[in-house]
Amino acid sequence: MTIEHGGALDRAIARFGGTRADWLDLSTGINPEAFPLPEIAPEIWNRLPDESLLTQALDAARGYYGAADTAAIVAAPGTQALIQIVPELVAPGEVAILSPTYQEHHAAFARAGWAVVPCADIGSAPATAKAVVVVNPNNPDGRVVSGDALLGLAQKLQARGGLLIVDEAFADAHPETSIAAGAGSESLIILKSFGKFFGLAGLRLGFAISGAEIARKLAERLGPWAVSGPALAIAVHAFCPSPLPSPRSSRGEGGLDVGAFSFAPGAKEEGGGDADVSLSPSERGEGKGEGPGSILDAFRRRILARRARLSDVFQRVGLVEIGGTALFALIRHRQAHVLHEELCRRHILVRKFDYEREWLRIGLAANEADFDRLEQAFKDIRA
C-alpha cells in the first residue's frame, strides 16, 4: 500500500522544475515557525541519553499535556514509530478507523494482520471491533469527537478487552480537544506529535500516553535510547520555555514581523471579529515574571493569526473552505487536481487526495509575502 504524504517536495521539483528555494511548500500541517531552540550542552551530543534527562522530558510532557498522574508516558522517535508498533501490542482482530483520516493507521493495522473497517463516526463502529482508531482533531477535515464520547468508548472497549487509539497529533493548538487528563487505563492510548505544533518535525519526537502495561510494551519494542539526548533536551525547553528571543531574530520576508506578527487589516479570528494579532513584549514572554504558559500562549496565538490569514486568502479569491485545524485548511473545488497542478506550475505545493478528488489541504505560510504569493497564484489561475 503506497501512501502519498505532504512534504514530497523533491518529487514536485523533479516534475515541475526549480530548486527548493523557488518553492512554497504548503503541503504539510507543520507550523512554519520553529520554536526557538535552547543552547545544548556539548556532553548531551557526546553521550547516550541518560535516564535523568529522559525523566525530565517525560515529566515536562506530563505537565504540558495535562496527563493524569495515573498515566504512563513513553517517548518515541516520532509518532509514526508508535503508529507502526501499536497494532502489534495485542493479537489481531477487527479494527474500526474513523475515516477518511491519516492513512498510516490503516496501513499499520493491515500489515499486522488486522481486518480494517472504515467508519464514518464512532457510533457506526461495529460492536465486534477489538480496537478503534480516532484522529482528533482529524486530518484532513478537522472533525472533532467530544472528549466525553471518546472516554465513554474507551470504557466500553475496556469491558470487552479492547483498545481505543486517539491520535492527537494536531491537538496542541486545540488543547480543549485533548483527553490526556482521562488517560491511564489499559484500554486507551493517546498519541502526541511534538514536531507539528512546535515547527520541529525534523527532530522526530512523539509521545504515547497510556496505562502502565501498554507503556511497558511500547518501550520494550522501541528499545533503549529510542530518542536522542538533544531531542529530549529540546522537549524539556519547549514544554517549560524561557522567554522567547526578540522578534528581530525571526523577521519574515515581505516586512511581516513573525515575532510581533502584525497582519494586514482584514484577518479574522475564528469568532469572526477583526484579529488582534500584534503581540506586546509581555505577551511574547519578554517581560519579568512571564511564565511558560504565557510564552506558549503567545506561540499558539501566532499560529492562529496565520490560520486567520489563510482563511482570508480563501475569502478573497472565492474558494470554499470546508474544514481543517489551526495548522491547515481543507478546501473543496470541483477541479481540485487541476488546481493542484496549476499551483505546482507556479512552484506552490499543496496536498491533494486520490480518495477525494475535490479536496485540497493547504498549510500555513510563514510570512505575509508568502500569503500574498498564494493569493496571487489563485487569482492568476482563476482569471
PDB file of N, CA and C in Angstrom, residues 335-369:
ATOM      1  N   GLN A 335     -12.485  20.997  -9.487  1.00  0.00           N
ATOM      2  CA  GLN A 335     -11.308  20.602 -10.271  1.00  0.00           C
ATOM      3  C   GLN A 335     -10.053  20.736  -9.406  1.00  0.00           C
ATOM      4  N   ALA A 336     -10.113  20.145  -8.236  1.00  0.00           N
ATOM      5  CA  ALA A 336      -9.017  20.297  -7.270  1.00  0.00           C
ATOM      6  C   ALA A 336      -7.691  19.785  -7.821  1.00  0.00           C
ATOM      7  N   HIS A 337      -7.717  18.668  -8.550  1.00  0.00           N
ATOM      8  CA  HIS A 337      -6.466  18.124  -9.084  1.00  0.00           C
ATOM      9  C   HIS A 337      -5.870  19.050 -10.147  1.00  0.00           C
ATOM     10  N   VAL A 338      -6.711  19.707 -10.915  1.00  0.00           N
ATOM     11  CA  VAL A 338      -6.223  20.686 -11.892  1.00  0.00           C
ATOM     12  C   VAL A 338      -5.639  21.889 -11.163  1.00  0.00           C
ATOM     13  N   LEU A 339      -6.330  22.337 -10.122  1.00  0.00           N
ATOM     14  CA  LEU A 339      -5.842  23.461  -9.324  1.00  0.00           C
ATOM     15  C   LEU A 339      -4.501  23.121  -8.685  1.00  0.00           C
ATOM     16  N   HIS A 340      -4.375  21.889  -8.196  1.00  0.00           N
ATOM     17  CA  HIS A 340      -3.115  21.431  -7.610  1.00  0.00           C
ATOM     18  C   HIS A 340      -1.979  21.528  -8.630  1.00  0.00           C
ATOM     19  N   GLU A 341      -2.231  21.063  -9.850  1.00  0.00           N
ATOM     20  CA  GLU A 341      -1.185  21.080 -10.873  1.00  0.00           C
ATOM     21  C   GLU A 341      -0.824  22.504 -11.276  1.00  0.00           C
ATOM     22  N   GLU A 342      -1.830  23.372 -11.381  1.00  0.00           N
ATOM     23  CA  GLU A 342      -1.549  24.764 -11.746  1.00  0.00           C
ATOM     24  C   GLU A 342      -0.729  25.465 -10.661  1.00  0.00           C
ATOM     25  N   LEU A 343      -1.004  25.146  -9.408  1.00  0.00           N
ATOM     26  CA  LEU A 343      -0.187  25.701  -8.325  1.00  0.00           C
ATOM     27  C   LEU A 343       1.246  25.182  -8.422  1.00  0.00           C
ATOM     28  N   CYS A 344       1.382  23.892  -8.736  1.00  0.00           N
ATOM     29  CA  CYS A 344       2.725  23.326  -8.895  1.00  0.00           C
ATOM     30  C   CYS A 344       3.495  24.020 -10.013  1.00  0.00           C
ATOM     31  N   ARG A 345       2.810  24.371 -11.083  1.00  0.00           N
ATOM     32  CA  ARG A 345       3.481  25.073 -12.180  1.00  0.00           C
ATOM     33  C   ARG A 345       4.001  26.435 -11.729  1.00  0.00           C
ATOM     34  N   ARG A 346       3.400  26.951 -10.661  1.00  0.00           N
ATOM     35  CA  ARG A 346       3.856  28.213 -10.072  1.00  0.00           C
ATOM     36  C   ARG A 346       4.735  27.963  -8.851  1.00  0.00           C
ATOM     37  N   HIS A 347       5.170  26.712  -8.709  1.00  0.00           N
ATOM     38  CA  HIS A 347       6.067  26.289  -7.623  1.00  0.00           C
ATOM     39  C   HIS A 347       5.455  26.513  -6.238  1.00  0.00           C
ATOM     40  N   ILE A 348       4.168  26.185  -6.131  1.00  0.00           N
ATOM     41  CA  ILE A 348       3.475  26.161  -4.844  1.00  0.00           C
ATOM     42  C   ILE A 348       2.911  24.758  -4.662  1.00  0.00           C
ATOM     43  N   LEU A 349       3.304  24.093  -3.584  1.00  0.00           N
ATOM     44  CA  LEU A 349       2.887  22.706  -3.357  1.00  0.00           C
ATOM     45  C   LEU A 349       1.843  22.643  -2.253  1.00  0.00           C
ATOM     46  N   VAL A 350       0.684  22.047  -2.570  1.00  0.00           N
ATOM     47  CA  VAL A 350      -0.352  21.769  -1.579  1.00  0.00           C
ATOM     48  C   VAL A 350      -0.658  20.275  -1.637  1.00  0.00           C
ATOM     49  N   ARG A 351      -1.550  19.815  -0.799  1.00  0.00           N
ATOM     50  CA  ARG A 351      -1.815  18.374  -0.681  1.00  0.00           C
ATOM     51  C   ARG A 351      -3.112  18.016  -1.383  1.00  0.00           C
ATOM     52  N   LYS A 352      -3.027  17.094  -2.338  1.00  0.00           N
ATOM     53  CA  LYS A 352      -4.232  16.568  -2.982  1.00  0.00           C
ATOM     54  C   LYS A 352      -4.507  15.168  -2.462  1.00  0.00           C
ATOM     55  N   PHE A 353      -5.703  14.653  -2.754  1.00  0.00           N
ATOM     56  CA  PHE A 353      -6.118  13.352  -2.234  1.00  0.00           C
ATOM     57  C   PHE A 353      -6.706  12.514  -3.362  1.00  0.00           C
ATOM     58  N   ASP A 354      -6.183  11.315  -3.519  1.00  0.00           N
ATOM     59  CA  ASP A 354      -6.717  10.414  -4.535  1.00  0.00           C
ATOM     60  C   ASP A 354      -8.096   9.897  -4.150  1.00  0.00           C
ATOM     61  N   TYR A 355      -8.354   9.773  -2.836  1.00  0.00           N
ATOM     62  CA  TYR A 355      -9.649   9.225  -2.416  1.00  0.00           C
ATOM     63  C   TYR A 355     -10.758  10.280  -2.411  1.00  0.00           C
ATOM     64  N   GLU A 356     -10.423  11.544  -2.528  1.00  0.00           N
ATOM     65  CA  GLU A 356     -11.433  12.607  -2.614  1.00  0.00           C
ATOM     66  C   GLU A 356     -10.875  13.692  -3.541  1.00  0.00           C
ATOM     67  N   ARG A 357     -11.230  13.580  -4.806  1.00  0.00           N
ATOM     68  CA  ARG A 357     -10.583  14.394  -5.837  1.00  0.00           C
ATOM     69  C   ARG A 357     -11.026  15.852  -5.827  1.00  0.00           C
ATOM     70  N   GLU A 358     -11.981  16.215  -4.992  1.00  0.00           N
ATOM     71  CA  GLU A 358     -12.389  17.622  -4.893  1.00  0.00           C
ATOM     72  C   GLU A 358     -11.754  18.326  -3.699  1.00  0.00           C
ATOM     73  N   TRP A 359     -10.871  17.636  -2.975  1.00  0.00           N
ATOM     74  CA  TRP A 359     -10.261  18.220  -1.782  1.00  0.00           C
ATOM     75  C   TRP A 359      -8.821  18.650  -2.031  1.00  0.00           C
ATOM     76  N   LEU A 360      -8.445  19.760  -1.384  1.00  0.00           N
ATOM     77  CA  LEU A 360      -7.053  20.168  -1.259  1.00  0.00           C
ATOM     78  C   LEU A 360      -6.818  20.598   0.182  1.00  0.00           C
ATOM     79  N   ARG A 361      -5.717  20.132   0.751  1.00  0.00           N
ATOM     80  CA  ARG A 361      -5.318  20.585   2.088  1.00  0.00           C
ATOM     81  C   ARG A 361      -4.167  21.576   1.931  1.00  0.00           C
ATOM     82  N   ILE A 362      -4.297  22.708   2.598  1.00  0.00           N
ATOM     83  CA  ILE A 362      -3.315  23.780   2.438  1.00  0.00           C
ATOM     84  C   ILE A 362      -2.828  24.218   3.817  1.00  0.00           C
ATOM     85  N   GLY A 363      -1.515  24.183   4.001  1.00  0.00           N
ATOM     86  CA  GLY A 363      -0.922  24.550   5.278  1.00  0.00           C
ATOM     87  C   GLY A 363      -0.657  26.038   5.394  1.00  0.00           C
ATOM     88  N   LEU A 364      -0.009  26.419   6.485  1.00  0.00           N
ATOM     89  CA  LEU A 364       0.224  27.824   6.798  1.00  0.00           C
ATOM     90  C   LEU A 364       1.492  28.340   6.125  1.00  0.00           C
ATOM     91  N   ALA A 365       1.428  29.549   5.613  1.00  0.00           N
ATOM     92  CA  ALA A 365       2.616  30.223   5.101  1.00  0.00           C
ATOM     93  C   ALA A 365       3.355  30.884   6.260  1.00  0.00           C
ATOM     94  N   ALA A 366       4.639  31.134   6.051  1.00  0.00           N
ATOM     95  CA  ALA A 366       5.464  31.678   7.128  1.00  0.00           C
ATOM     96  C   ALA A 366       5.312  33.176   7.292  1.00  0.00           C
ATOM     97  N   ASN A 367       5.022  33.891   6.201  1.00  0.00           N
ATOM     98  CA  ASN A 367       5.051  35.347   6.273  1.00  0.00           C
ATOM     99  C   ASN A 367       4.090  35.951   5.263  1.00  0.00           C
ATOM    100  N   GLU A 368       3.939  37.251   5.346  1.00  0.00           N
ATOM    101  CA  GLU A 368       2.962  37.935   4.512  1.00  0.00           C
ATOM    102  C   GLU A 368       3.282  37.823   3.028  1.00  0.00           C
ATOM    103  N   ALA A 369       4.562  37.859   2.682  1.00  0.00           N
ATOM    104  CA  ALA A 369       4.935  37.732   1.272  1.00  0.00           C
ATOM    105  C   ALA A 369       4.465  36.401   0.696  1.00  0.00           C
TER     106      ALA A 369
END
